[in-house]
Short mmCIF file of C-alpha atoms in Angstrom, two decimals:
data_model
loop_
_atom_site.label_atom_id
_atom_site.label_comp_id
_atom_site.label_asym_id
_atom_site.label_seq_id
_atom_site.Cartn_x
_atom_site.Cartn_y
_atom_site.Cartn_z
CA MET A 1 8.41 78.46 -168.00
CA SER A 2 8.87 82.21 -167.98
CA LYS A 3 9.41 82.49 -171.72
CA GLN A 4 5.67 82.32 -172.34
CA SER A 5 3.84 85.44 -173.41
CA HIS A 6 2.76 87.75 -170.61
CA LEU A 7 0.47 89.70 -172.94
CA ARG A 8 -2.77 88.66 -171.26
CA ASP A 9 -1.41 89.36 -167.77
CA LEU A 10 -0.44 92.99 -168.36
CA ALA A 11 -2.08 95.83 -166.48
CA ILE A 12 -2.33 98.78 -168.91
CA SER A 13 -3.53 102.25 -168.03
CA GLU A 14 -5.21 104.58 -170.54
CA SER A 15 -2.17 106.83 -170.44
CA GLY A 16 0.15 104.01 -171.54
CA PHE A 17 1.65 102.91 -168.22
CA VAL A 18 2.18 99.15 -168.34
CA PHE A 19 2.84 96.77 -165.43
CA ASP A 20 3.91 93.19 -166.09
CA PRO A 21 2.75 91.30 -162.98
CA VAL A 22 4.86 88.26 -163.85
CA THR A 23 8.24 90.02 -163.83
CA GLY A 24 7.36 93.21 -161.98
CA ALA A 25 8.64 95.30 -164.89
CA THR A 26 7.00 98.61 -165.73
CA PHE A 27 6.98 100.51 -169.04
CA THR A 28 5.63 103.76 -170.37
CA LEU A 29 4.34 103.64 -173.92
CA ASN A 30 3.61 106.45 -176.35
CA GLY A 31 0.34 106.49 -178.26
CA THR A 32 1.65 104.38 -181.14
CA GLY A 33 3.03 101.72 -178.82
CA LEU A 34 -0.25 101.61 -176.94
CA VAL A 35 -2.21 101.03 -180.17
CA ILE A 36 0.11 98.17 -181.16
CA LEU A 37 0.08 96.54 -177.73
CA GLN A 38 -3.69 96.73 -177.40
CA ALA A 39 -4.04 95.25 -180.89
CA LEU A 40 -1.74 92.33 -180.12
CA ARG A 41 -3.53 91.76 -176.84
CA ALA A 42 -6.82 91.63 -178.71
CA GLY A 43 -5.36 88.78 -180.77
CA LYS A 44 -4.64 90.78 -183.91
CA THR A 45 -1.66 89.99 -186.14
CA ARG A 46 1.33 92.26 -186.65
CA ALA A 47 -0.08 93.29 -190.05
CA GLU A 48 -3.43 94.17 -188.50
CA ALA A 49 -1.68 96.19 -185.81
CA LEU A 50 0.16 98.10 -188.53
CA LYS A 51 -3.13 98.92 -190.26
CA LEU A 52 -4.50 100.31 -187.00
CA VAL A 53 -1.42 102.51 -186.59
CA GLU A 54 -1.72 103.77 -190.17
CA ALA A 55 -5.41 104.50 -189.64
CA GLU A 56 -4.75 106.50 -186.51
CA TYR A 57 -1.47 108.29 -187.34
CA GLU A 58 -0.01 110.12 -190.33
CA THR A 59 2.65 107.71 -191.61
CA GLU A 60 3.27 108.94 -195.15
CA GLY A 61 6.99 108.88 -195.99
CA HIS A 62 7.71 106.82 -192.90
CA ASP A 63 8.33 103.08 -192.67
CA ALA A 64 5.68 102.34 -190.07
CA GLY A 65 6.08 98.61 -190.69
CA ALA A 66 9.70 98.75 -189.54
CA ASP A 67 8.64 100.65 -186.41
CA VAL A 68 6.03 98.02 -185.58
CA ASP A 69 8.60 95.25 -186.11
CA GLU A 70 11.10 97.03 -183.85
CA PHE A 71 8.49 97.55 -181.18
CA VAL A 72 7.39 93.90 -181.28
CA LEU A 73 11.04 92.88 -180.99
CA GLN A 74 11.28 94.89 -177.79
CA LEU A 75 8.14 93.20 -176.48
CA GLU A 76 9.75 89.85 -177.23
CA ARG A 77 12.91 90.81 -175.36
CA HIS A 78 10.79 91.53 -172.30
CA ASP A 79 8.83 88.25 -172.72
CA ILE A 80 5.64 90.23 -173.18
CA VAL A 81 5.01 88.44 -176.45
CA ALA A 82 6.41 84.99 -177.20
CA ARG A 83 9.50 84.85 -179.37
CA ASP A 84 8.78 83.47 -182.79
CA PRO A 85 11.74 81.59 -184.27
CA GLU A 86 10.36 82.16 -187.78
CA GLY A 87 10.02 85.87 -187.28
CA GLY A 88 6.24 86.01 -187.42
CA GLN A 89 3.97 87.26 -184.68
CA SER A 90 2.56 84.45 -182.59
CA MET B 1 -13.40 81.22 -134.98
CA SER B 2 -13.46 83.25 -131.77
CA ARG B 3 -10.78 82.76 -129.16
CA LYS B 4 -11.35 82.07 -125.50
CA ARG B 5 -9.09 85.02 -124.80
CA PRO B 6 -6.87 87.31 -126.88
CA LEU B 7 -3.45 85.90 -127.72
CA ARG B 8 -0.26 87.39 -126.35
CA VAL B 9 2.29 87.24 -129.15
CA ALA B 10 6.00 87.83 -128.56
CA VAL B 11 7.97 89.12 -131.56
CA THR B 12 11.73 89.62 -131.77
CA GLY B 13 13.85 91.78 -134.08
CA LEU B 14 12.70 95.34 -133.40
CA ASN B 15 15.71 97.03 -134.90
CA ALA B 16 14.54 99.11 -137.86
CA THR B 17 17.48 100.90 -139.43
CA ASP B 18 18.36 100.96 -143.14
CA ASN B 19 18.96 97.21 -142.79
CA PRO B 20 15.90 96.47 -140.70
CA ALA B 21 15.06 93.35 -138.75
CA PRO B 22 11.67 91.79 -139.59
CA GLY B 23 9.97 92.36 -136.22
CA VAL B 24 8.32 95.67 -137.08
CA GLY B 25 6.90 94.23 -140.31
CA VAL B 26 5.61 91.15 -138.51
CA ILE B 27 3.88 93.25 -135.83
CA ARG B 28 2.33 95.58 -138.41
CA ALA B 29 1.00 92.56 -140.30
CA LEU B 30 -0.52 91.06 -137.15
CA ARG B 31 -2.16 94.34 -136.24
CA HIS B 32 -3.38 94.75 -139.83
CA HIS B 33 -5.53 91.61 -139.58
CA PRO B 34 -9.13 92.30 -138.50
CA GLY B 35 -9.06 89.10 -136.46
CA PHE B 36 -6.14 90.19 -134.31
CA ASP B 37 -7.34 91.18 -130.87
CA GLY B 38 -4.26 90.27 -128.88
CA GLN B 39 -1.28 91.93 -127.33
CA ILE B 40 2.22 92.26 -128.68
CA VAL B 41 5.23 91.61 -126.50
CA GLY B 42 8.30 93.11 -128.16
CA LEU B 43 11.59 91.32 -127.43
CA ALA B 44 14.50 93.66 -128.17
CA TYR B 45 18.26 93.39 -127.91
CA ASP B 46 19.05 97.06 -127.48
CA ALA B 47 17.26 99.88 -125.70
CA LEU B 48 17.57 101.92 -128.89
CA ASP B 49 16.00 99.36 -131.23
CA SER B 50 13.85 101.82 -133.09
CA GLY B 51 10.73 99.66 -133.31
CA ILE B 52 10.34 100.05 -129.54
CA TYR B 53 9.59 103.73 -129.92
CA ALA B 54 6.56 103.44 -132.19
CA PRO B 55 3.83 103.33 -129.53
CA ASP B 56 1.31 101.53 -131.74
CA LEU B 57 3.50 98.47 -132.28
CA ALA B 58 4.40 96.63 -129.04
CA ASP B 59 2.23 96.82 -125.94
CA ASN B 60 5.18 95.83 -123.77
CA VAL B 61 8.88 95.54 -124.52
CA PHE B 62 11.57 93.50 -122.80
CA LEU B 63 15.30 93.54 -123.42
CA MET B 64 16.72 90.11 -124.11
CA PRO B 65 20.27 88.78 -123.72
CA TYR B 66 21.98 88.05 -127.02
CA PRO B 67 21.77 84.38 -128.02
CA SER B 68 25.58 84.34 -127.90
CA GLN B 69 25.37 84.88 -124.13
CA GLY B 70 24.06 81.35 -123.76
CA LEU B 71 20.81 79.48 -123.87
CA ASP B 72 20.34 79.43 -120.09
CA ALA B 73 20.29 83.22 -119.89
CA TYR B 74 17.93 83.41 -122.84
CA GLU B 75 15.57 80.83 -121.34
CA ALA B 76 15.62 82.52 -117.93
CA ARG B 77 14.71 85.85 -119.48
CA LEU B 78 11.89 84.33 -121.54
CA ARG B 79 10.53 82.72 -118.38
CA TYR B 80 10.59 86.10 -116.64
CA VAL B 81 8.75 87.75 -119.52
CA HIS B 82 6.21 84.95 -119.52
CA GLU B 83 5.65 85.28 -115.78
CA THR B 84 5.35 89.07 -116.08
CA VAL B 85 3.03 89.58 -119.04
CA GLY B 86 2.42 86.11 -120.48
CA ILE B 87 3.36 84.73 -123.89
CA ASP B 88 1.09 82.42 -125.88
CA VAL B 89 2.99 82.49 -129.17
CA LEU B 90 6.63 83.34 -129.89
CA LEU B 91 7.51 84.52 -133.41
CA PRO B 92 11.32 84.88 -133.64
CA THR B 93 12.52 86.83 -136.67
CA LEU B 94 16.33 86.63 -136.58
CA ASP B 95 18.48 83.86 -138.06
CA SER B 96 20.83 83.84 -135.10
CA GLU B 97 18.02 83.16 -132.62
CA LEU B 98 16.66 80.08 -134.32
CA PRO B 99 19.03 77.28 -133.24
CA GLY B 100 18.58 78.26 -129.59
CA ILE B 101 14.82 78.69 -129.74
CA ILE B 102 14.42 75.43 -131.64
CA ALA B 103 16.45 73.71 -128.91
CA LEU B 104 14.27 75.34 -126.25
CA GLU B 105 11.01 74.43 -127.98
CA PRO B 106 10.05 71.48 -125.70
CA LYS B 107 10.63 73.61 -122.59
CA LEU B 108 8.71 76.53 -124.09
CA ARG B 109 5.82 74.24 -125.00
CA ALA B 110 5.70 72.98 -121.41
CA LEU B 111 5.39 76.60 -120.29
CA GLY B 112 2.54 77.19 -122.74
CA ILE B 113 4.64 79.21 -125.21
CA LYS B 114 3.96 77.94 -128.73
CA THR B 115 6.10 78.33 -131.82
CA PHE B 116 5.86 77.26 -135.46
CA LEU B 117 9.45 76.74 -136.54
CA PRO B 118 11.54 74.38 -138.63
CA THR B 119 13.43 71.56 -137.01
CA GLN B 120 17.20 71.87 -136.64
CA GLN B 121 17.55 69.36 -139.47
CA GLN B 122 15.39 71.50 -141.77
CA LEU B 123 17.37 74.56 -140.71
CA ASP B 124 20.58 72.82 -141.76
CA LEU B 125 19.13 71.74 -145.12
CA ARG B 126 18.67 75.35 -146.29
CA SER B 127 21.97 76.64 -144.94
CA LYS B 128 24.25 78.27 -147.48
CA VAL B 129 26.73 75.52 -146.80
CA ARG B 130 24.32 72.83 -147.99
CA LEU B 131 22.22 74.77 -150.48
CA THR B 132 23.48 72.83 -153.50
CA SER B 133 21.95 69.64 -152.06
CA LEU B 134 18.59 71.12 -153.13
CA ARG B 135 19.58 70.58 -156.76
CA GLU B 136 18.99 66.89 -156.33
CA SER B 137 16.40 66.80 -153.57
CA ALA B 138 14.18 69.59 -154.94
CA GLY B 139 15.24 69.75 -158.59
CA LEU B 140 16.18 73.41 -158.18
CA ARG B 141 18.89 75.36 -159.96
CA VAL B 142 21.54 76.58 -157.52
CA PRO B 143 24.65 78.60 -158.51
CA GLU B 144 28.02 76.88 -158.20
CA THR B 145 29.04 77.01 -154.54
CA ALA B 146 32.07 76.07 -152.50
CA VAL B 147 32.53 76.03 -148.74
CA ILE B 148 35.97 77.04 -147.52
CA SER B 149 37.50 77.32 -144.09
CA ASP B 150 41.00 78.46 -145.01
CA ALA B 151 42.14 81.44 -147.07
CA SER B 152 44.60 79.25 -148.98
CA GLN B 153 41.65 77.48 -150.62
CA LEU B 154 40.86 80.71 -152.47
CA ALA B 155 43.86 80.14 -154.74
CA THR B 156 42.10 77.27 -156.49
CA VAL B 157 38.41 77.77 -155.70
CA HIS B 158 37.86 79.54 -159.05
CA GLU B 159 38.38 76.16 -160.75
CA ARG B 160 35.03 75.11 -159.26
CA VAL B 161 33.36 78.52 -158.90
CA PRO B 162 34.41 80.92 -161.64
CA TYR B 163 35.00 84.63 -161.00
CA PRO B 164 33.23 86.87 -160.27
CA PHE B 165 31.80 85.28 -157.15
CA TYR B 166 30.34 86.30 -153.83
CA VAL B 167 32.14 85.58 -150.58
CA LYS B 168 29.41 85.05 -148.00
CA GLY B 169 29.26 84.54 -144.26
CA ALA B 170 27.40 81.47 -143.03
CA TYR B 171 24.65 83.72 -141.59
CA TYR B 172 24.96 87.18 -143.10
CA GLY B 173 27.09 89.30 -145.36
CA ALA B 174 28.20 89.03 -148.98
CA GLN B 175 31.17 90.61 -150.77
CA LEU B 176 31.72 90.49 -154.52
CA ALA B 177 35.19 89.33 -155.64
CA ARG B 178 36.47 89.66 -159.22
CA GLY B 179 39.92 88.22 -158.55
CA LEU B 180 42.14 86.68 -155.90
CA ASP B 181 43.06 89.97 -154.20
CA GLU B 182 39.43 90.93 -153.74
CA ALA B 183 38.56 87.38 -152.69
CA LEU B 184 41.23 87.40 -149.96
CA ALA B 185 40.10 90.78 -148.67
CA ALA B 186 36.46 89.65 -148.69
CA PHE B 187 37.35 86.38 -146.95
CA HIS B 188 39.09 88.12 -144.05
CA LYS B 189 36.33 90.70 -143.72
CA VAL B 190 33.60 88.07 -143.64
CA VAL B 191 35.53 85.87 -141.20
CA ALA B 192 36.18 88.80 -138.86
CA GLN B 193 32.49 89.60 -138.78
CA TRP B 194 30.75 86.23 -139.00
CA GLY B 195 33.40 83.55 -138.46
CA LEU B 196 33.99 80.34 -140.38
CA PRO B 197 33.08 78.66 -142.64
CA VAL B 198 32.82 80.99 -145.61
CA VAL B 199 30.68 80.28 -148.65
CA VAL B 200 31.84 81.18 -152.16
CA GLN B 201 28.94 81.44 -154.59
CA GLN B 202 29.04 82.12 -158.32
CA ARG B 203 27.52 85.44 -159.35
CA ILE B 204 24.55 85.02 -161.66
CA ASP B 205 23.54 87.94 -163.84
CA GLY B 206 19.84 88.64 -163.88
CA GLU B 207 17.04 90.15 -161.86
CA GLU B 208 16.59 89.32 -158.20
CA TYR B 209 13.30 88.17 -156.74
CA ASP B 210 12.35 87.30 -153.18
CA VAL B 211 9.48 85.18 -151.90
CA VAL B 212 8.04 85.31 -148.41
CA ALA B 213 6.45 81.99 -147.64
CA VAL B 214 5.17 79.72 -144.88
CA GLY B 215 5.46 75.94 -145.01
CA ASP B 216 3.12 73.62 -143.16
CA GLY B 217 5.84 71.23 -141.98
CA GLU B 218 4.44 68.36 -144.03
CA GLY B 219 5.71 69.40 -147.45
CA GLY B 220 2.88 71.78 -148.27
CA LEU B 221 2.86 75.50 -148.93
CA VAL B 222 0.58 77.51 -146.66
CA GLY B 223 1.06 80.72 -148.63
CA ALA B 224 3.63 82.73 -150.56
CA VAL B 225 4.03 86.23 -151.93
CA PRO B 226 6.86 86.87 -154.42
CA MET B 227 8.36 90.31 -154.82
CA LYS B 228 10.75 92.08 -157.16
CA LYS B 229 13.00 94.67 -155.56
CA THR B 230 12.66 97.96 -157.38
CA LEU B 231 15.02 100.06 -155.27
CA LEU B 232 18.13 99.02 -153.36
CA THR B 233 20.15 100.68 -150.61
CA ASP B 234 23.92 100.96 -150.90
CA LYS B 235 24.05 97.72 -148.86
CA GLY B 236 21.98 96.00 -151.54
CA LYS B 237 18.92 95.78 -149.31
CA GLY B 238 15.48 96.29 -150.83
CA TRP B 239 14.06 99.74 -150.15
CA ALA B 240 11.09 99.33 -152.48
CA GLY B 241 9.48 96.36 -154.16
CA VAL B 242 6.42 95.15 -156.00
CA ALA B 243 4.48 91.90 -155.63
CA VAL B 244 4.62 89.74 -158.76
CA ARG B 245 2.87 86.58 -159.85
CA ASP B 246 5.15 84.24 -161.78
CA PRO B 247 3.93 80.64 -161.66
CA GLU B 248 7.51 79.39 -162.08
CA LEU B 249 8.70 81.28 -159.02
CA LEU B 250 5.83 79.91 -156.97
CA GLU B 251 6.75 76.46 -158.28
CA VAL B 252 10.32 76.94 -156.99
CA THR B 253 8.82 77.77 -153.60
CA ARG B 254 6.57 74.70 -153.63
CA ALA B 255 9.50 72.48 -154.61
CA PHE B 256 11.54 73.78 -151.68
CA MET B 257 8.67 73.17 -149.25
CA HIS B 258 8.08 69.71 -150.63
CA ALA B 259 11.75 68.67 -150.48
CA THR B 260 12.47 70.00 -147.00
CA LYS B 261 9.01 69.69 -145.37
CA TRP B 262 9.70 73.20 -144.15
CA ARG B 263 7.77 74.26 -141.07
CA GLY B 264 7.21 77.95 -140.53
CA PRO B 265 8.23 81.16 -142.27
CA CYS B 266 11.06 81.67 -144.72
CA GLU B 267 12.31 84.00 -147.41
CA ILE B 268 13.50 82.51 -150.68
CA GLU B 269 15.98 84.60 -152.66
CA ALA B 270 16.28 83.72 -156.33
CA ILE B 271 17.68 85.31 -159.44
CA ARG B 272 16.05 85.06 -162.84
CA ASP B 273 18.96 84.42 -165.16
CA ARG B 274 19.30 85.54 -168.77
CA ASP B 275 17.57 82.37 -169.95
CA GLY B 276 14.55 83.02 -167.75
CA HIS B 277 15.40 80.29 -165.23
CA TYR B 278 15.28 80.91 -161.50
CA GLN B 279 18.48 80.11 -159.61
CA LEU B 280 18.17 79.73 -155.86
CA LEU B 281 20.56 82.08 -154.05
CA GLU B 282 19.55 81.70 -150.41
CA VAL B 283 16.77 80.60 -148.11
CA ASN B 284 16.46 82.68 -144.97
CA PRO B 285 14.73 80.76 -142.17
CA ARG B 286 12.44 83.58 -141.04
CA PHE B 287 10.19 86.32 -142.32
CA PRO B 288 11.89 89.12 -144.29
CA ALA B 289 11.70 92.76 -143.18
CA TRP B 290 9.27 93.52 -146.04
CA VAL B 291 6.77 90.92 -144.80
CA TYR B 292 4.12 93.54 -144.04
CA MET B 293 3.54 93.69 -147.79
CA SER B 294 2.13 90.15 -147.65
CA ALA B 295 -0.66 91.51 -145.44
CA THR B 296 -1.37 94.54 -147.60
CA ALA B 297 -1.33 92.34 -150.72
CA GLY B 298 -4.03 90.12 -149.22
CA GLU B 299 -2.09 87.14 -147.87
CA ASN B 300 -1.25 87.86 -144.25
CA LEU B 301 1.51 85.34 -143.60
CA PRO B 302 2.57 86.49 -140.10
CA TYR B 303 -1.05 86.10 -138.98
CA ALA B 304 -1.11 82.63 -140.56
CA ALA B 305 2.11 81.70 -138.74
CA MET B 306 0.61 82.93 -135.48
CA GLN B 307 -2.53 80.84 -136.05
CA LEU B 308 -0.49 77.75 -136.92
CA ALA B 309 1.62 78.18 -133.79
CA ALA B 310 -1.48 78.64 -131.66
CA GLY B 311 -3.07 75.54 -133.17
CA GLU B 312 -5.95 77.55 -134.63
CA VAL B 313 -7.82 76.80 -137.83
CA LEU B 314 -6.34 79.07 -140.52
CA ASP B 315 -8.37 82.00 -141.76
CA PRO B 316 -8.65 81.95 -145.58
CA LEU B 317 -5.48 83.24 -147.24
CA GLY B 318 -5.20 85.18 -150.47
CA PRO B 319 -5.14 85.38 -153.33
CA TYR B 320 -2.62 88.18 -153.09
CA ARG B 321 -2.70 91.14 -155.43
CA ALA B 322 0.27 91.37 -157.80
CA GLY B 323 1.20 95.02 -158.22
CA THR B 324 1.01 95.77 -154.49
CA MET B 325 4.08 97.88 -153.73
CA PHE B 326 6.09 98.86 -150.73
CA VAL B 327 8.40 101.83 -150.40
CA ARG B 328 10.26 102.39 -147.15
CA ILE B 329 10.36 105.79 -145.57
CA SER B 330 12.55 107.08 -142.76
CA LEU B 331 10.70 108.75 -139.92
CA ASP B 332 11.90 110.38 -136.74
CA GLN B 333 10.01 108.69 -133.93
CA TYR B 334 9.60 110.99 -130.95
CA ALA B 335 9.37 109.65 -127.43
CA SER B 336 9.88 110.64 -123.82
CA ILE B 337 13.26 109.89 -122.27
CA ASP B 338 11.21 107.82 -119.80
CA THR B 339 10.80 105.20 -122.50
CA PHE B 340 14.53 104.82 -122.94
CA ALA B 341 15.11 105.03 -119.19
CA ALA B 342 12.68 102.20 -118.48
CA LEU B 343 14.61 99.92 -120.83
CA ALA B 344 18.08 101.09 -119.84
CA ASP B 345 17.27 100.95 -116.15
CA LYS B 346 15.01 97.91 -115.78
CA GLY B 347 15.21 96.28 -119.18
CA GLU B 348 11.48 96.49 -119.71
CA LEU B 349 8.81 98.88 -120.89
CA LEU B 350 5.29 98.08 -119.74
CA ARG B 351 2.76 100.11 -121.68
CA GLU B 352 -0.36 98.13 -120.89
CA GLN B 353 -2.52 99.13 -117.96
CA HIS B 354 -4.47 95.93 -117.34
CA ALA B 355 -1.51 93.76 -116.46
CA THR B 356 -0.77 91.40 -113.63
CA GLN B 357 -0.28 92.34 -110.00
CA SER B 358 3.47 92.28 -110.40
CA PHE B 359 3.12 94.83 -113.17
CA GLY B 360 1.13 97.12 -110.90
CA GLU B 361 3.81 96.91 -108.22
CA HIS B 362 6.48 97.49 -110.75
CA GLU B 363 4.69 100.47 -112.20
CA GLY B 364 4.39 101.97 -108.72
CA GLU B 365 8.11 101.69 -108.26
CA ARG B 366 8.93 103.58 -111.44
CA ARG B 367 10.39 106.91 -110.64
CA SER B 368 9.74 110.04 -112.60
CA LEU B 369 12.74 111.50 -114.30
CA PRO B 370 13.47 115.16 -113.94
CA LEU B 371 13.33 117.08 -117.18
CA VAL B 372 16.78 117.45 -118.65
CA GLY B 373 18.25 119.59 -121.36
CA ARG B 374 15.96 122.58 -121.01
CA PRO B 375 17.36 125.51 -122.99
CA GLN B 376 17.90 127.56 -119.88
CA ASP B 377 19.87 124.75 -118.20
CA ALA B 378 21.95 124.23 -121.30
CA ARG B 379 22.84 127.89 -121.46
CA SER B 380 23.82 128.07 -117.83
CA GLN B 381 25.96 124.96 -118.17
CA GLY B 382 27.63 126.44 -121.21
CA ALA B 383 28.35 129.66 -119.38
CA ALA B 384 29.91 127.81 -116.47
CA ARG B 385 32.51 126.14 -118.68
#
């Protein structure tokens, strides 16, 4: 069933170009998105991905958590990560 | 496995415009394979089929009568080609050729011309008219479809197939209709071009995927390469695409092969709907024009079809590389007017030098054409007017 996560299948370049070999879709990520995607692919949780973003980027005065949530939602829409009915990161 | 002698493979469908026939892709795939040491006999329907003019594709080219001119004429011409240059394997690539060539198969086999094609019954099973039968026999999702043979049926067809829907010819062509006026216009246009019956198919929103595949004729899948179109022409034809690897799409392909016991090449067209399910739109009973990508991706399906037709043991296939792309380009192919003249005059272009005696005699008879259209001539003609 195509609604499974494609996270492990992705081809990701160092510059942030992403190819999903299951659907044929391509994406270009900025640095923040690349950090989050690599973290999720390494099996880290959403909270751990957020910590990595905060460690790498200046986030003071900015709701980085909301940005991570929004980005993960986009990944779900593209079936790159599995949709979690309870809202958590699977 | 080495062959006793190189194979002579006849390939049809050399037209290569913005809606290209598959012949050029099939020939490129055959030539791409390191094991191919044979000769290509191009079978064309028009002296200006552009694939003729690429000198590295077909060794020899013969003009064929259209299948609509009758099976006897087609058979007689194939016999002539066989007597002139020899054909070991015939790979037809056009839908409209298949019923005739399938009917001729026993005669061709007796001549030593081998094919690897579906039976007429299998051909009928995948027709647009009967596609919905695959819901039950193969467990596949197929959009709502109705077959109509009279324009008056359009007044109520939306009760079974809701708007918007596609009005399709039995062989080719599809027009989108959002209401009765558009449906009537599409019906008459499709009928004028392709005849009756007409197929009305529900439009499914989603992303379109195509699979090139070969079935073994016993329910098994020899090989398959799925592709997502990434660029379309104004006719909706793929101009660029990328190979993908979705297990569900390959499963759709296997289910089709299993249910129909398909023998030979085909192209499966499916759409991934908003729920992530694949809906079967069409099954074309031949290779698609983009088939060369199967060879560059690592699963050379035309070569496999040639080996199956020839009765050879298959070379290992695949796995193909997802992410392999194709992008079409338009090139001007330059040639001497002699090339066109040979086809227009005699209906054949013999490029090979080591041919039969009859070829040598024929070659000796070919006359040289005077150069035409030199600038000086053109000027003098212009001045005379």
